[in-house]
């Protein structure tokens, strides 16, 4: 199967989305911007052996490849509009491509987003997606708006993806049903797109949790020139993770990564608005700390004592 046959069979679909003048089939896609909107664009790359295991089902991989990008749009409060896909494949495998494209398009359709171009080549398995979204001018959520006194929230649960990774590594064991639950969290994250849009005008800053809560919240603190205190034992987690030893719960929740939840800040007087955004988007949120003027991040246990344990989020060039 040649490159263009591959694209035609697995990735070309009917073009009918509003705003897409020309999608796949030309040197460039042609998109029509919505008046009064600003474009938001993000790119993420997934590399086999670094970001996903070779054993992951292709349908789940197609889902995750797009989900991690949509999560970036969610963190900025953007509505998804279009995506491009660059795909390096060691060989053409029709069954793998059918599963991958099925997972990709199922999530794309759920968010009304259209594949409008990209590239394919031969090489080690590597997936790079660029997503384009939009938000009303001046409303995009950024990392730089947190203020001392703001509440800190996180959506959903944290830590299941890291717990699944520990099972794959052989460091812990879980019964089959519990393992499948955390494996689903690892392989099929749900981008919080609806919550991100509902938080426009409510949250003062936001970021998605991809490399671990400690590191990603740190981006907000750095860009906003503030510090924070976190109530570590208030971090939301699943029943499976809650049943694990305290040290493992904290490690997974604080530094696990691959959660693709949103961590965001909002002024205390916006608590009712945050609750409405949670209900409107059908996404649970938990208040886990507060922004402070003093620089640095302080981790507090349920007694209010500072934890001395060191937690480090994922870094591509520091992690083995």
PDB file of C-alpha atoms in Angstrom:
ATOM      1  CA  UNK A   1       0.000   0.000   0.000  1.00  0.00           C
ATOM      2  CA  UNK A   2       1.434   3.366  -1.018  1.00  0.00           C
ATOM      3  CA  UNK A   3       1.350   6.584   0.987  1.00  0.00           C
ATOM      4  CA  UNK A   4      -1.567   8.173  -0.855  1.00  0.00           C
ATOM      5  CA  UNK A   5      -3.580   4.949  -0.882  1.00  0.00           C
ATOM      6  CA  UNK A   6      -3.045   4.747   2.881  1.00  0.00           C
ATOM      7  CA  UNK A   7      -4.298   8.295   3.387  1.00  0.00           C
ATOM      8  CA  UNK A   8      -7.295   7.814   1.127  1.00  0.00           C
ATOM      9  CA  UNK A   9      -8.361   4.512   2.705  1.00  0.00           C
ATOM     10  CA  UNK A  10      -7.985   5.388   6.375  1.00  0.00           C
ATOM     11  CA  UNK A  11      -7.987   9.178   6.804  1.00  0.00           C
ATOM     12  CA  UNK A  12      -9.998  10.890   4.040  1.00  0.00           C
ATOM     13  CA  UNK A  13     -13.624  11.540   4.949  1.00  0.00           C
ATOM     14  CA  UNK A  14     -16.398  13.727   3.598  1.00  0.00           C
ATOM     15  CA  UNK A  15     -15.802  17.386   4.343  1.00  0.00           C
ATOM     16  CA  UNK A  16     -18.820  19.186   5.680  1.00  0.00           C
ATOM     17  CA  UNK A  17     -17.772  21.039   8.816  1.00  0.00           C
ATOM     18  CA  UNK A  18     -18.569  24.715   8.960  1.00  0.00           C
ATOM     19  CA  UNK A  19     -15.447  26.834   8.621  1.00  0.00           C
ATOM     20  CA  UNK A  20     -13.417  24.241   6.679  1.00  0.00           C
ATOM     21  CA  UNK A  21     -13.169  25.556   3.112  1.00  0.00           C
ATOM     22  CA  UNK A  22     -10.641  22.945   1.973  1.00  0.00           C
ATOM     23  CA  UNK A  23      -9.399  19.994   4.000  1.00  0.00           C
ATOM     24  CA  UNK A  24      -7.323  17.036   2.826  1.00  0.00           C
ATOM     25  CA  UNK A  25      -6.387  17.020  -0.839  1.00  0.00           C
ATOM     26  CA  UNK A  26      -4.389  20.205  -1.418  1.00  0.00           C
ATOM     27  CA  UNK A  27      -1.034  21.608  -0.327  1.00  0.00           C
ATOM     28  CA  UNK A  28      -2.705  23.507   2.518  1.00  0.00           C
ATOM     29  CA  UNK A  29      -5.992  23.332   4.366  1.00  0.00           C
ATOM     30  CA  UNK A  30      -8.132  26.438   4.053  1.00  0.00           C
ATOM     31  CA  UNK A  31     -10.056  27.437   7.169  1.00  0.00           C
ATOM     32  CA  UNK A  32     -12.435  30.350   7.621  1.00  0.00           C
ATOM     33  CA  UNK A  33     -12.008  32.065  11.018  1.00  0.00           C
ATOM     34  CA  UNK A  34     -15.154  32.929  12.934  1.00  0.00           C
ATOM     35  CA  UNK A  35     -15.562  36.721  13.307  1.00  0.00           C
ATOM     36  CA  UNK A  36     -14.648  37.937  16.797  1.00  0.00           C
ATOM     37  CA  UNK A  37     -12.731  34.782  17.656  1.00  0.00           C
ATOM     38  CA  UNK A  38      -9.041  34.169  18.287  1.00  0.00           C
ATOM     39  CA  UNK A  39      -7.251  31.017  17.158  1.00  0.00           C
ATOM     40  CA  UNK A  40      -5.581  28.719  19.703  1.00  0.00           C
ATOM     41  CA  UNK A  41      -3.119  26.146  18.342  1.00  0.00           C
ATOM     42  CA  UNK A  42      -1.228  23.326  20.060  1.00  0.00           C
ATOM     43  CA  UNK A  43       0.948  20.372  19.018  1.00  0.00           C
ATOM     44  CA  UNK A  44       1.763  17.173  20.900  1.00  0.00           C
ATOM     45  CA  UNK A  45       3.893  14.226  19.870  1.00  0.00           C
ATOM     46  CA  UNK A  46       3.566  10.603  21.023  1.00  0.00           C
ATOM     47  CA  UNK A  47       6.572   8.317  20.559  1.00  0.00           C
ATOM     48  CA  UNK A  48       6.357   4.556  20.992  1.00  0.00           C
ATOM     49  CA  UNK A  49       8.263   3.408  24.070  1.00  0.00           C
ATOM     50  CA  UNK A  50       8.332   6.931  25.476  1.00  0.00           C
ATOM     51  CA  UNK A  51       4.678   7.920  25.651  1.00  0.00           C
ATOM     52  CA  UNK A  52       2.895   4.619  25.073  1.00  0.00           C
ATOM     53  CA  UNK A  53       3.581   0.902  25.214  1.00  0.00           C
ATOM     54  CA  UNK A  54       3.765  -1.219  22.081  1.00  0.00           C
ATOM     55  CA  UNK A  55       0.958  -3.389  23.488  1.00  0.00           C
ATOM     56  CA  UNK A  56      -1.664  -0.617  23.520  1.00  0.00           C
ATOM     57  CA  UNK A  57      -4.675  -1.313  21.298  1.00  0.00           C
ATOM     58  CA  UNK A  58      -4.522   0.878  18.157  1.00  0.00           C
ATOM     59  CA  UNK A  59      -8.075   2.167  18.696  1.00  0.00           C
ATOM     60  CA  UNK A  60      -7.120   3.412  22.165  1.00  0.00           C
ATOM     61  CA  UNK A  61      -3.927   4.921  20.805  1.00  0.00           C
ATOM     62  CA  UNK A  62      -5.894   6.854  18.176  1.00  0.00           C
ATOM     63  CA  UNK A  63      -8.132   8.181  20.932  1.00  0.00           C
ATOM     64  CA  UNK A  64      -5.255   9.177  23.200  1.00  0.00           C
ATOM     65  CA  UNK A  65      -3.221  10.823  20.431  1.00  0.00           C
ATOM     66  CA  UNK A  66      -6.057  13.288  19.884  1.00  0.00           C
ATOM     67  CA  UNK A  67      -7.150  13.471  23.537  1.00  0.00           C
ATOM     68  CA  UNK A  68      -3.814  14.828  24.766  1.00  0.00           C
ATOM     69  CA  UNK A  69      -4.058  17.638  22.218  1.00  0.00           C
ATOM     70  CA  UNK A  70      -7.687  18.439  22.975  1.00  0.00           C
ATOM     71  CA  UNK A  71      -6.669  18.655  26.630  1.00  0.00           C
ATOM     72  CA  UNK A  72      -4.413  21.604  25.746  1.00  0.00           C
ATOM     73  CA  UNK A  73      -7.337  23.352  24.075  1.00  0.00           C
ATOM     74  CA  UNK A  74      -9.461  22.603  27.142  1.00  0.00           C
ATOM     75  CA  UNK A  75      -6.876  24.221  29.408  1.00  0.00           C
ATOM     76  CA  UNK A  76      -7.208  27.426  27.381  1.00  0.00           C
ATOM     77  CA  UNK A  77     -11.008  27.343  27.237  1.00  0.00           C
ATOM     78  CA  UNK A  78     -11.035  26.803  23.475  1.00  0.00           C
ATOM     79  CA  UNK A  79     -13.634  25.202  21.246  1.00  0.00           C
ATOM     80  CA  UNK A  80     -11.954  22.617  18.947  1.00  0.00           C
ATOM     81  CA  UNK A  81     -12.131  23.338  15.230  1.00  0.00           C
ATOM     82  CA  UNK A  82      -9.650  21.230  13.234  1.00  0.00           C
ATOM     83  CA  UNK A  83      -6.607  18.984  13.439  1.00  0.00           C
ATOM     84  CA  UNK A  84      -3.672  17.808  11.363  1.00  0.00           C
ATOM     85  CA  UNK A  85      -1.918  14.452  11.746  1.00  0.00           C
ATOM     86  CA  UNK A  86       1.723  13.589  11.035  1.00  0.00           C
ATOM     87  CA  UNK A  87       2.272   9.850  11.267  1.00  0.00           C
ATOM     88  CA  UNK A  88       5.512   7.868  10.987  1.00  0.00           C
ATOM     89  CA  UNK A  89       4.964   4.126  10.556  1.00  0.00           C
ATOM     90  CA  UNK A  90       7.532   1.314  10.481  1.00  0.00           C
ATOM     91  CA  UNK A  91       5.311  -0.451   7.920  1.00  0.00           C
ATOM     92  CA  UNK A  92       1.758  -0.324   6.569  1.00  0.00           C
ATOM     93  CA  UNK A  93      -0.536  -2.508   8.650  1.00  0.00           C
ATOM     94  CA  UNK A  94      -4.159  -2.297   7.514  1.00  0.00           C
ATOM     95  CA  UNK A  95      -5.607  -3.756  10.727  1.00  0.00           C
ATOM     96  CA  UNK A  96      -3.576  -1.351  12.906  1.00  0.00           C
ATOM     97  CA  UNK A  97      -4.501   1.652  10.752  1.00  0.00           C
ATOM     98  CA  UNK A  98      -8.187   0.728  10.811  1.00  0.00           C
ATOM     99  CA  UNK A  99      -8.186   0.595  14.619  1.00  0.00           C
ATOM    100  CA  UNK A 100      -6.112   3.742  15.024  1.00  0.00           C
ATOM    101  CA  UNK A 101      -8.268   5.816  12.669  1.00  0.00           C
ATOM    102  CA  UNK A 102     -11.448   4.474  14.292  1.00  0.00           C
ATOM    103  CA  UNK A 103     -10.349   5.677  17.736  1.00  0.00           C
ATOM    104  CA  UNK A 104      -9.108   9.001  16.370  1.00  0.00           C
ATOM    105  CA  UNK A 105     -12.300   9.791  14.466  1.00  0.00           C
ATOM    106  CA  UNK A 106     -14.630   8.653  17.259  1.00  0.00           C
ATOM    107  CA  UNK A 107     -13.149  11.304  19.564  1.00  0.00           C
ATOM    108  CA  UNK A 108     -12.938  13.856  16.740  1.00  0.00           C
ATOM    109  CA  UNK A 109     -16.631  13.393  15.976  1.00  0.00           C
ATOM    110  CA  UNK A 110     -17.525  13.687  19.662  1.00  0.00           C
ATOM    111  CA  UNK A 111     -15.961  17.152  19.695  1.00  0.00           C
ATOM    112  CA  UNK A 112     -16.979  18.268  16.204  1.00  0.00           C
ATOM    113  CA  UNK A 113     -13.410  18.494  14.928  1.00  0.00           C
ATOM    114  CA  UNK A 114     -12.242  17.620  11.403  1.00  0.00           C
ATOM    115  CA  UNK A 115      -8.935  16.213  10.121  1.00  0.00           C
ATOM    116  CA  UNK A 116      -7.789  18.726   7.498  1.00  0.00           C
ATOM    117  CA  UNK A 117      -4.266  17.591   6.571  1.00  0.00           C
ATOM    118  CA  UNK A 118      -0.915  16.242   7.702  1.00  0.00           C
ATOM    119  CA  UNK A 119       1.817  13.917   6.524  1.00  0.00           C
ATOM    120  CA  UNK A 120       2.818  10.255   6.537  1.00  0.00           C
ATOM    121  CA  UNK A 121       6.250   8.685   6.290  1.00  0.00           C
ATOM    122  CA  UNK A 122       8.123   5.485   7.105  1.00  0.00           C
ATOM    123  CA  UNK A 123      10.050   5.336  10.358  1.00  0.00           C
ATOM    124  CA  UNK A 124       9.749   4.419  14.046  1.00  0.00           C
ATOM    125  CA  UNK A 125       6.139   4.771  15.234  1.00  0.00           C
ATOM    126  CA  UNK A 126       5.607   8.447  15.995  1.00  0.00           C
ATOM    127  CA  UNK A 127       2.316  10.363  16.121  1.00  0.00           C
ATOM    128  CA  UNK A 128       2.212  14.152  15.998  1.00  0.00           C
ATOM    129  CA  UNK A 129      -1.092  16.010  16.050  1.00  0.00           C
ATOM    130  CA  UNK A 130      -1.719  19.730  15.808  1.00  0.00           C
ATOM    131  CA  UNK A 131      -5.104  21.001  16.963  1.00  0.00           C
ATOM    132  CA  UNK A 132      -6.725  24.330  16.231  1.00  0.00           C
ATOM    133  CA  UNK A 133      -9.436  25.865  18.371  1.00  0.00           C
ATOM    134  CA  UNK A 134     -11.039  29.206  18.966  1.00  0.00           C
ATOM    135  CA  UNK A 135     -12.307  31.381  21.796  1.00  0.00           C
ATOM    136  CA  UNK A 136     -13.879  34.826  21.883  1.00  0.00           C
ATOM    137  CA  UNK A 137     -11.191  37.497  21.711  1.00  0.00           C
ATOM    138  CA  UNK A 138      -9.596  38.152  25.090  1.00  0.00           C
ATOM    139  CA  UNK A 139     -11.230  35.199  26.893  1.00  0.00           C
ATOM    140  CA  UNK A 140      -8.597  32.449  26.530  1.00  0.00           C
ATOM    141  CA  UNK A 141      -7.473  30.938  29.832  1.00  0.00           C
ATOM    142  CA  UNK A 142      -3.741  31.384  30.379  1.00  0.00           C
ATOM    143  CA  UNK A 143      -1.185  30.285  32.959  1.00  0.00           C
ATOM    144  CA  UNK A 144      -0.329  33.834  33.971  1.00  0.00           C
ATOM    145  CA  UNK A 145      -3.458  35.075  35.751  1.00  0.00           C
ATOM    146  CA  UNK A 146      -3.303  33.494  39.228  1.00  0.00           C
ATOM    147  CA  UNK A 147      -3.460  35.940  42.142  1.00  0.00           C
ATOM    148  CA  UNK A 148      -2.650  35.542  45.862  1.00  0.00           C
ATOM    149  CA  UNK A 149      -5.805  34.390  47.640  1.00  0.00           C
ATOM    150  CA  UNK A 150      -7.159  32.439  44.665  1.00  0.00           C
ATOM    151  CA  UNK A 151      -8.471  28.931  45.238  1.00  0.00           C
ATOM    152  CA  UNK A 152      -6.787  26.045  43.415  1.00  0.00           C
ATOM    153  CA  UNK A 153      -9.000  23.366  41.870  1.00  0.00           C
ATOM    154  CA  UNK A 154      -8.489  20.164  39.928  1.00  0.00           C
ATOM    155  CA  UNK A 155     -11.009  18.283  37.791  1.00  0.00           C
ATOM    156  CA  UNK A 156     -11.809  14.574  37.983  1.00  0.00           C
ATOM    157  CA  UNK A 157      -9.401  12.171  39.676  1.00  0.00           C
ATOM    158  CA  UNK A 158      -5.611  12.076  39.698  1.00  0.00           C
ATOM    159  CA  UNK A 159      -3.156   9.195  39.745  1.00  0.00           C
ATOM    160  CA  UNK A 160      -4.841   6.242  38.018  1.00  0.00           C
ATOM    161  CA  UNK A 161      -2.634   6.427  34.923  1.00  0.00           C
ATOM    162  CA  UNK A 162       0.505   6.315  37.062  1.00  0.00           C
ATOM    163  CA  UNK A 163      -0.923   3.407  39.052  1.00  0.00           C
ATOM    164  CA  UNK A 164      -1.483   1.499  35.801  1.00  0.00           C
ATOM    165  CA  UNK A 165       2.099   2.215  34.778  1.00  0.00           C
ATOM    166  CA  UNK A 166       3.354   0.742  38.058  1.00  0.00           C
ATOM    167  CA  UNK A 167       1.406  -2.432  37.291  1.00  0.00           C
ATOM    168  CA  UNK A 168       2.998  -2.612  33.839  1.00  0.00           C
ATOM    169  CA  UNK A 169       6.396  -2.102  35.472  1.00  0.00           C
ATOM    170  CA  UNK A 170       5.692  -4.983  37.842  1.00  0.00           C
ATOM    171  CA  UNK A 171       6.180  -2.935  41.009  1.00  0.00           C
ATOM    172  CA  UNK A 172       2.621  -3.596  42.215  1.00  0.00           C
ATOM    173  CA  UNK A 173      -0.239  -5.950  41.389  1.00  0.00           C
ATOM    174  CA  UNK A 174      -3.962  -5.315  40.994  1.00  0.00           C
ATOM    175  CA  UNK A 175      -6.940  -7.653  40.429  1.00  0.00           C
ATOM    176  CA  UNK A 176      -8.066  -7.813  36.813  1.00  0.00           C
ATOM    177  CA  UNK A 177     -11.096  -5.516  37.057  1.00  0.00           C
ATOM    178  CA  UNK A 178      -9.189  -2.863  39.019  1.00  0.00           C
ATOM    179  CA  UNK A 179      -6.272  -3.030  36.603  1.00  0.00           C
ATOM    180  CA  UNK A 180      -8.613  -2.537  33.637  1.00  0.00           C
ATOM    181  CA  UNK A 181     -10.099   0.523  35.345  1.00  0.00           C
ATOM    182  CA  UNK A 182      -6.757   2.261  35.820  1.00  0.00           C
ATOM    183  CA  UNK A 183      -5.482   1.059  32.442  1.00  0.00           C
ATOM    184  CA  UNK A 184      -8.505   2.727  30.833  1.00  0.00           C
ATOM    185  CA  UNK A 185      -7.545   5.983  32.543  1.00  0.00           C
ATOM    186  CA  UNK A 186      -4.007   5.633  31.188  1.00  0.00           C
ATOM    187  CA  UNK A 187      -4.936   4.716  27.630  1.00  0.00           C
ATOM    188  CA  UNK A 188      -8.224   6.596  27.118  1.00  0.00           C
ATOM    189  CA  UNK A 189      -8.048   9.953  28.937  1.00  0.00           C
ATOM    190  CA  UNK A 190     -11.080  12.213  28.583  1.00  0.00           C
ATOM    191  CA  UNK A 191     -10.162  15.796  27.656  1.00  0.00           C
ATOM    192  CA  UNK A 192     -12.114  18.336  29.733  1.00  0.00           C
ATOM    193  CA  UNK A 193     -13.136  20.491  26.786  1.00  0.00           C
ATOM    194  CA  UNK A 194     -16.600  21.390  28.096  1.00  0.00           C
ATOM    195  CA  UNK A 195     -15.226  22.388  31.504  1.00  0.00           C
ATOM    196  CA  UNK A 196     -12.543  24.571  29.941  1.00  0.00           C
ATOM    197  CA  UNK A 197     -15.121  26.527  27.947  1.00  0.00           C
ATOM    198  CA  UNK A 198     -17.394  26.842  30.991  1.00  0.00           C
ATOM    199  CA  UNK A 199     -14.497  28.331  32.973  1.00  0.00           C
ATOM    200  CA  UNK A 200     -13.946  31.252  30.593  1.00  0.00           C
ATOM    201  CA  UNK A 201     -14.503  34.404  32.616  1.00  0.00           C
ATOM    202  CA  UNK A 202     -14.448  32.365  35.851  1.00  0.00           C
ATOM    203  CA  UNK A 203     -10.969  30.886  36.238  1.00  0.00           C
ATOM    204  CA  UNK A 204      -7.992  33.201  36.597  1.00  0.00           C
ATOM    205  CA  UNK A 205      -5.508  30.649  35.201  1.00  0.00           C
ATOM    206  CA  UNK A 206      -5.443  27.042  34.024  1.00  0.00           C
ATOM    207  CA  UNK A 207      -3.191  24.269  32.744  1.00  0.00           C
ATOM    208  CA  UNK A 208      -3.750  20.596  31.958  1.00  0.00           C
ATOM    209  CA  UNK A 209      -2.113  17.886  34.062  1.00  0.00           C
ATOM    210  CA  UNK A 210       0.059  15.958  31.625  1.00  0.00           C
ATOM    211  CA  UNK A 211       3.419  15.589  33.384  1.00  0.00           C
ATOM    212  CA  UNK A 212       2.158  15.552  36.979  1.00  0.00           C
ATOM    213  CA  UNK A 213       0.294  17.976  39.234  1.00  0.00           C
ATOM    214  CA  UNK A 214       3.444  19.309  40.928  1.00  0.00           C
ATOM    215  CA  UNK A 215       5.157  20.234  37.679  1.00  0.00           C
ATOM    216  CA  UNK A 216       2.116  21.506  35.815  1.00  0.00           C
ATOM    217  CA  UNK A 217       0.845  23.646  38.683  1.00  0.00           C
ATOM    218  CA  UNK A 218       4.415  24.918  38.866  1.00  0.00           C
ATOM    219  CA  UNK A 219       3.965  26.382  35.376  1.00  0.00           C
ATOM    220  CA  UNK A 220       1.082  28.506  36.666  1.00  0.00           C
ATOM    221  CA  UNK A 221       3.063  29.621  39.695  1.00  0.00           C
ATOM    222  CA  UNK A 222       6.054  30.586  37.579  1.00  0.00           C
ATOM    223  CA  UNK A 223       4.106  32.454  34.912  1.00  0.00           C
ATOM    224  CA  UNK A 224       1.955  34.205  37.537  1.00  0.00           C
ATOM    225  CA  UNK A 225       4.910  34.989  39.866  1.00  0.00           C
ATOM    226  CA  UNK A 226       3.135  33.523  42.901  1.00  0.00           C
ATOM    227  CA  UNK A 227       3.412  30.565  45.281  1.00  0.00           C
ATOM    228  CA  UNK A 228       0.871  28.139  46.688  1.00  0.00           C
ATOM    229  CA  UNK A 229      -0.064  25.646  49.370  1.00  0.00           C
ATOM    230  CA  UNK A 230      -1.671  22.320  48.491  1.00  0.00           C
ATOM    231  CA  UNK A 231      -3.711  20.126  50.825  1.00  0.00           C
ATOM    232  CA  UNK A 232      -2.210  16.851  49.627  1.00  0.00           C
ATOM    233  CA  UNK A 233      -4.721  14.570  51.306  1.00  0.00           C
ATOM    234  CA  UNK A 234      -7.615  16.367  49.567  1.00  0.00           C
ATOM    235  CA  UNK A 235      -6.427  15.285  46.097  1.00  0.00           C
ATOM    236  CA  UNK A 236      -9.317  13.440  44.417  1.00  0.00           C
ATOM    237  CA  UNK A 237      -8.631   9.832  43.466  1.00  0.00           C
ATOM    238  CA  UNK A 238     -10.485   6.694  42.449  1.00  0.00           C
ATOM    239  CA  UNK A 239     -11.472   3.956  44.882  1.00  0.00           C
ATOM    240  CA  UNK A 240      -8.724   1.786  43.398  1.00  0.00           C
ATOM    241  CA  UNK A 241      -6.000   4.317  44.191  1.00  0.00           C
ATOM    242  CA  UNK A 242      -7.582   5.199  47.548  1.00  0.00           C
ATOM    243  CA  UNK A 243      -7.036   1.594  48.643  1.00  0.00           C
ATOM    244  CA  UNK A 244      -3.258   1.835  48.078  1.00  0.00           C
ATOM    245  CA  UNK A 245      -0.667   2.798  50.728  1.00  0.00           C
ATOM    246  CA  UNK A 246      -0.475   6.502  51.506  1.00  0.00           C
ATOM    247  CA  UNK A 247       3.000   6.951  50.024  1.00  0.00           C
ATOM    248  CA  UNK A 248       1.915   5.459  46.699  1.00  0.00           C
ATOM    249  CA  UNK A 249      -1.304   7.506  46.651  1.00  0.00           C
ATOM    250  CA  UNK A 250       0.647  10.697  47.123  1.00  0.00           C
ATOM    251  CA  UNK A 251       3.263   9.805  44.526  1.00  0.00           C
ATOM    252  CA  UNK A 252       0.637   8.941  41.926  1.00  0.00           C
ATOM    253  CA  UNK A 253      -1.525  11.981  42.648  1.00  0.00           C
ATOM    254  CA  UNK A 254       1.231  14.566  42.879  1.00  0.00           C
ATOM    255  CA  UNK A 255       3.778  13.381  40.336  1.00  0.00           C
ATOM    256  CA  UNK A 256       2.112  10.660  38.281  1.00  0.00           C
ATOM    257  CA  UNK A 257       1.246  12.488  35.081  1.00  0.00           C
ATOM    258  CA  UNK A 258      -0.839  11.325  32.104  1.00  0.00           C
ATOM    259  CA  UNK A 259      -4.039  12.412  33.899  1.00  0.00           C
ATOM    260  CA  UNK A 260      -5.120  15.123  31.416  1.00  0.00           C
ATOM    261  CA  UNK A 261      -7.301  16.763  34.032  1.00  0.00           C
ATOM    262  CA  UNK A 262      -7.404  20.540  34.458  1.00  0.00           C
ATOM    263  CA  UNK A 263      -5.816  22.363  37.389  1.00  0.00           C
ATOM    264  CA  UNK A 264      -7.048  25.937  37.614  1.00  0.00           C
ATOM    265  CA  UNK A 265      -7.339  28.901  39.933  1.00  0.00           C
ATOM    266  CA  UNK A 266     -10.240  31.198  40.726  1.00  0.00           C
ATOM    267  CA  UNK A 267     -10.973  33.942  43.222  1.00  0.00           C
ATOM    268  CA  UNK A 268     -12.877  32.816  46.365  1.00  0.00           C
ATOM    269  CA  UNK A 269     -15.867  34.954  45.386  1.00  0.00           C
ATOM    270  CA  UNK A 270     -16.140  32.853  42.215  1.00  0.00           C
ATOM    271  CA  UNK A 271     -16.806  29.576  44.072  1.00  0.00           C
ATOM    272  CA  UNK A 272     -20.476  29.501  43.060  1.00  0.00           C
ATOM    273  CA  UNK A 273     -19.495  30.169  39.431  1.00  0.00           C
ATOM    274  CA  UNK A 274     -16.951  27.336  39.563  1.00  0.00           C
ATOM    275  CA  UNK A 275     -19.670  25.026  40.862  1.00  0.00           C
ATOM    276  CA  UNK A 276     -21.965  26.066  38.010  1.00  0.00           C
ATOM    277  CA  UNK A 277     -19.193  25.394  35.483  1.00  0.00           C
ATOM    278  CA  UNK A 278     -18.709  21.959  37.042  1.00  0.00           C
ATOM    279  CA  UNK A 279     -22.408  21.165  36.799  1.00  0.00           C
ATOM    280  CA  UNK A 280     -22.775  22.634  33.320  1.00  0.00           C
ATOM    281  CA  UNK A 281     -19.925  20.472  31.997  1.00  0.00           C
ATOM    282  CA  UNK A 282     -20.843  17.389  34.089  1.00  0.00           C
ATOM    283  CA  UNK A 283     -17.259  17.363  35.387  1.00  0.00           C
ATOM    284  CA  UNK A 284     -16.475  17.091  39.108  1.00  0.00           C
ATOM    285  CA  UNK A 285     -13.970  19.591  40.513  1.00  0.00           C
ATOM    286  CA  UNK A 286     -12.214  19.629  43.890  1.00  0.00           C
ATOM    287  CA  UNK A 287     -10.702  22.590  45.742  1.00  0.00           C
ATOM    288  CA  UNK A 288      -7.209  21.467  46.763  1.00  0.00           C
ATOM    289  CA  UNK A 289      -5.288  24.547  47.855  1.00  0.00           C
ATOM    290  CA  UNK A 290      -4.703  28.261  47.662  1.00  0.00           C
ATOM    291  CA  UNK A 291      -2.452  30.683  45.825  1.00  0.00           C
ATOM    292  CA  UNK A 292      -0.080  32.674  48.032  1.00  0.00           C
ATOM    293  CA  UNK A 293       2.223  35.638  47.558  1.00  0.00           C
ATOM    294  CA  UNK A 294       5.279  33.833  48.969  1.00  0.00           C
ATOM    295  CA  UNK A 295       7.102  31.983  46.166  1.00  0.00           C
ATOM    296  CA  UNK A 296       7.355  28.199  46.131  1.00  0.00           C
ATOM    297  CA  UNK A 297       4.922  25.308  46.527  1.00  0.00           C
ATOM    298  CA  UNK A 298       4.153  24.002  50.013  1.00  0.00           C
ATOM    299  CA  UNK A 299       2.621  20.536  50.395  1.00  0.00           C
ATOM    300  CA  UNK A 300       0.499  20.146  53.535  1.00  0.00           C
ATOM    301  CA  UNK A 301      -0.919  16.963  55.081  1.00  0.00           C
ATOM    302  CA  UNK A 302      -4.349  16.717  56.713  1.00  0.00           C
ATOM    303  CA  UNK A 303      -2.921  18.142  59.955  1.00  0.00           C
ATOM    304  CA  UNK A 304      -1.550  21.151  58.120  1.00  0.00           C
ATOM    305  CA  UNK A 305       2.052  19.998  58.480  1.00  0.00           C
ATOM    306  CA  UNK A 306       4.492  20.583  55.630  1.00  0.00           C
ATOM    307  CA  UNK A 307       5.586  17.390  53.873  1.00  0.00           C
ATOM    308  CA  UNK A 308       9.330  17.099  53.524  1.00  0.00           C
ATOM    309  CA  UNK A 309       9.178  14.392  50.849  1.00  0.00           C
ATOM    310  CA  UNK A 310      10.408  15.451  47.418  1.00  0.00           C
ATOM    311  CA  UNK A 311       8.124  14.834  44.415  1.00  0.00           C
ATOM    312  CA  UNK A 312       9.265  15.295  40.823  1.00  0.00           C
ATOM    313  CA  UNK A 313       7.063  15.424  37.745  1.00  0.00           C
ATOM    314  CA  UNK A 314       7.955  13.864  34.410  1.00  0.00           C
ATOM    315  CA  UNK A 315      10.624  15.550  32.279  1.00  0.00           C
ATOM    316  CA  UNK A 316      11.480  14.123  28.846  1.00  0.00           C
ATOM    317  CA  UNK A 317      15.177  14.913  29.163  1.00  0.00           C
ATOM    318  CA  UNK A 318      15.637  14.024  32.844  1.00  0.00           C
ATOM    319  CA  UNK A 319      13.535  10.847  33.063  1.00  0.00           C
ATOM    320  CA  UNK A 320      15.142   7.570  32.093  1.00  0.00           C
TER     321      UNK A 320
END
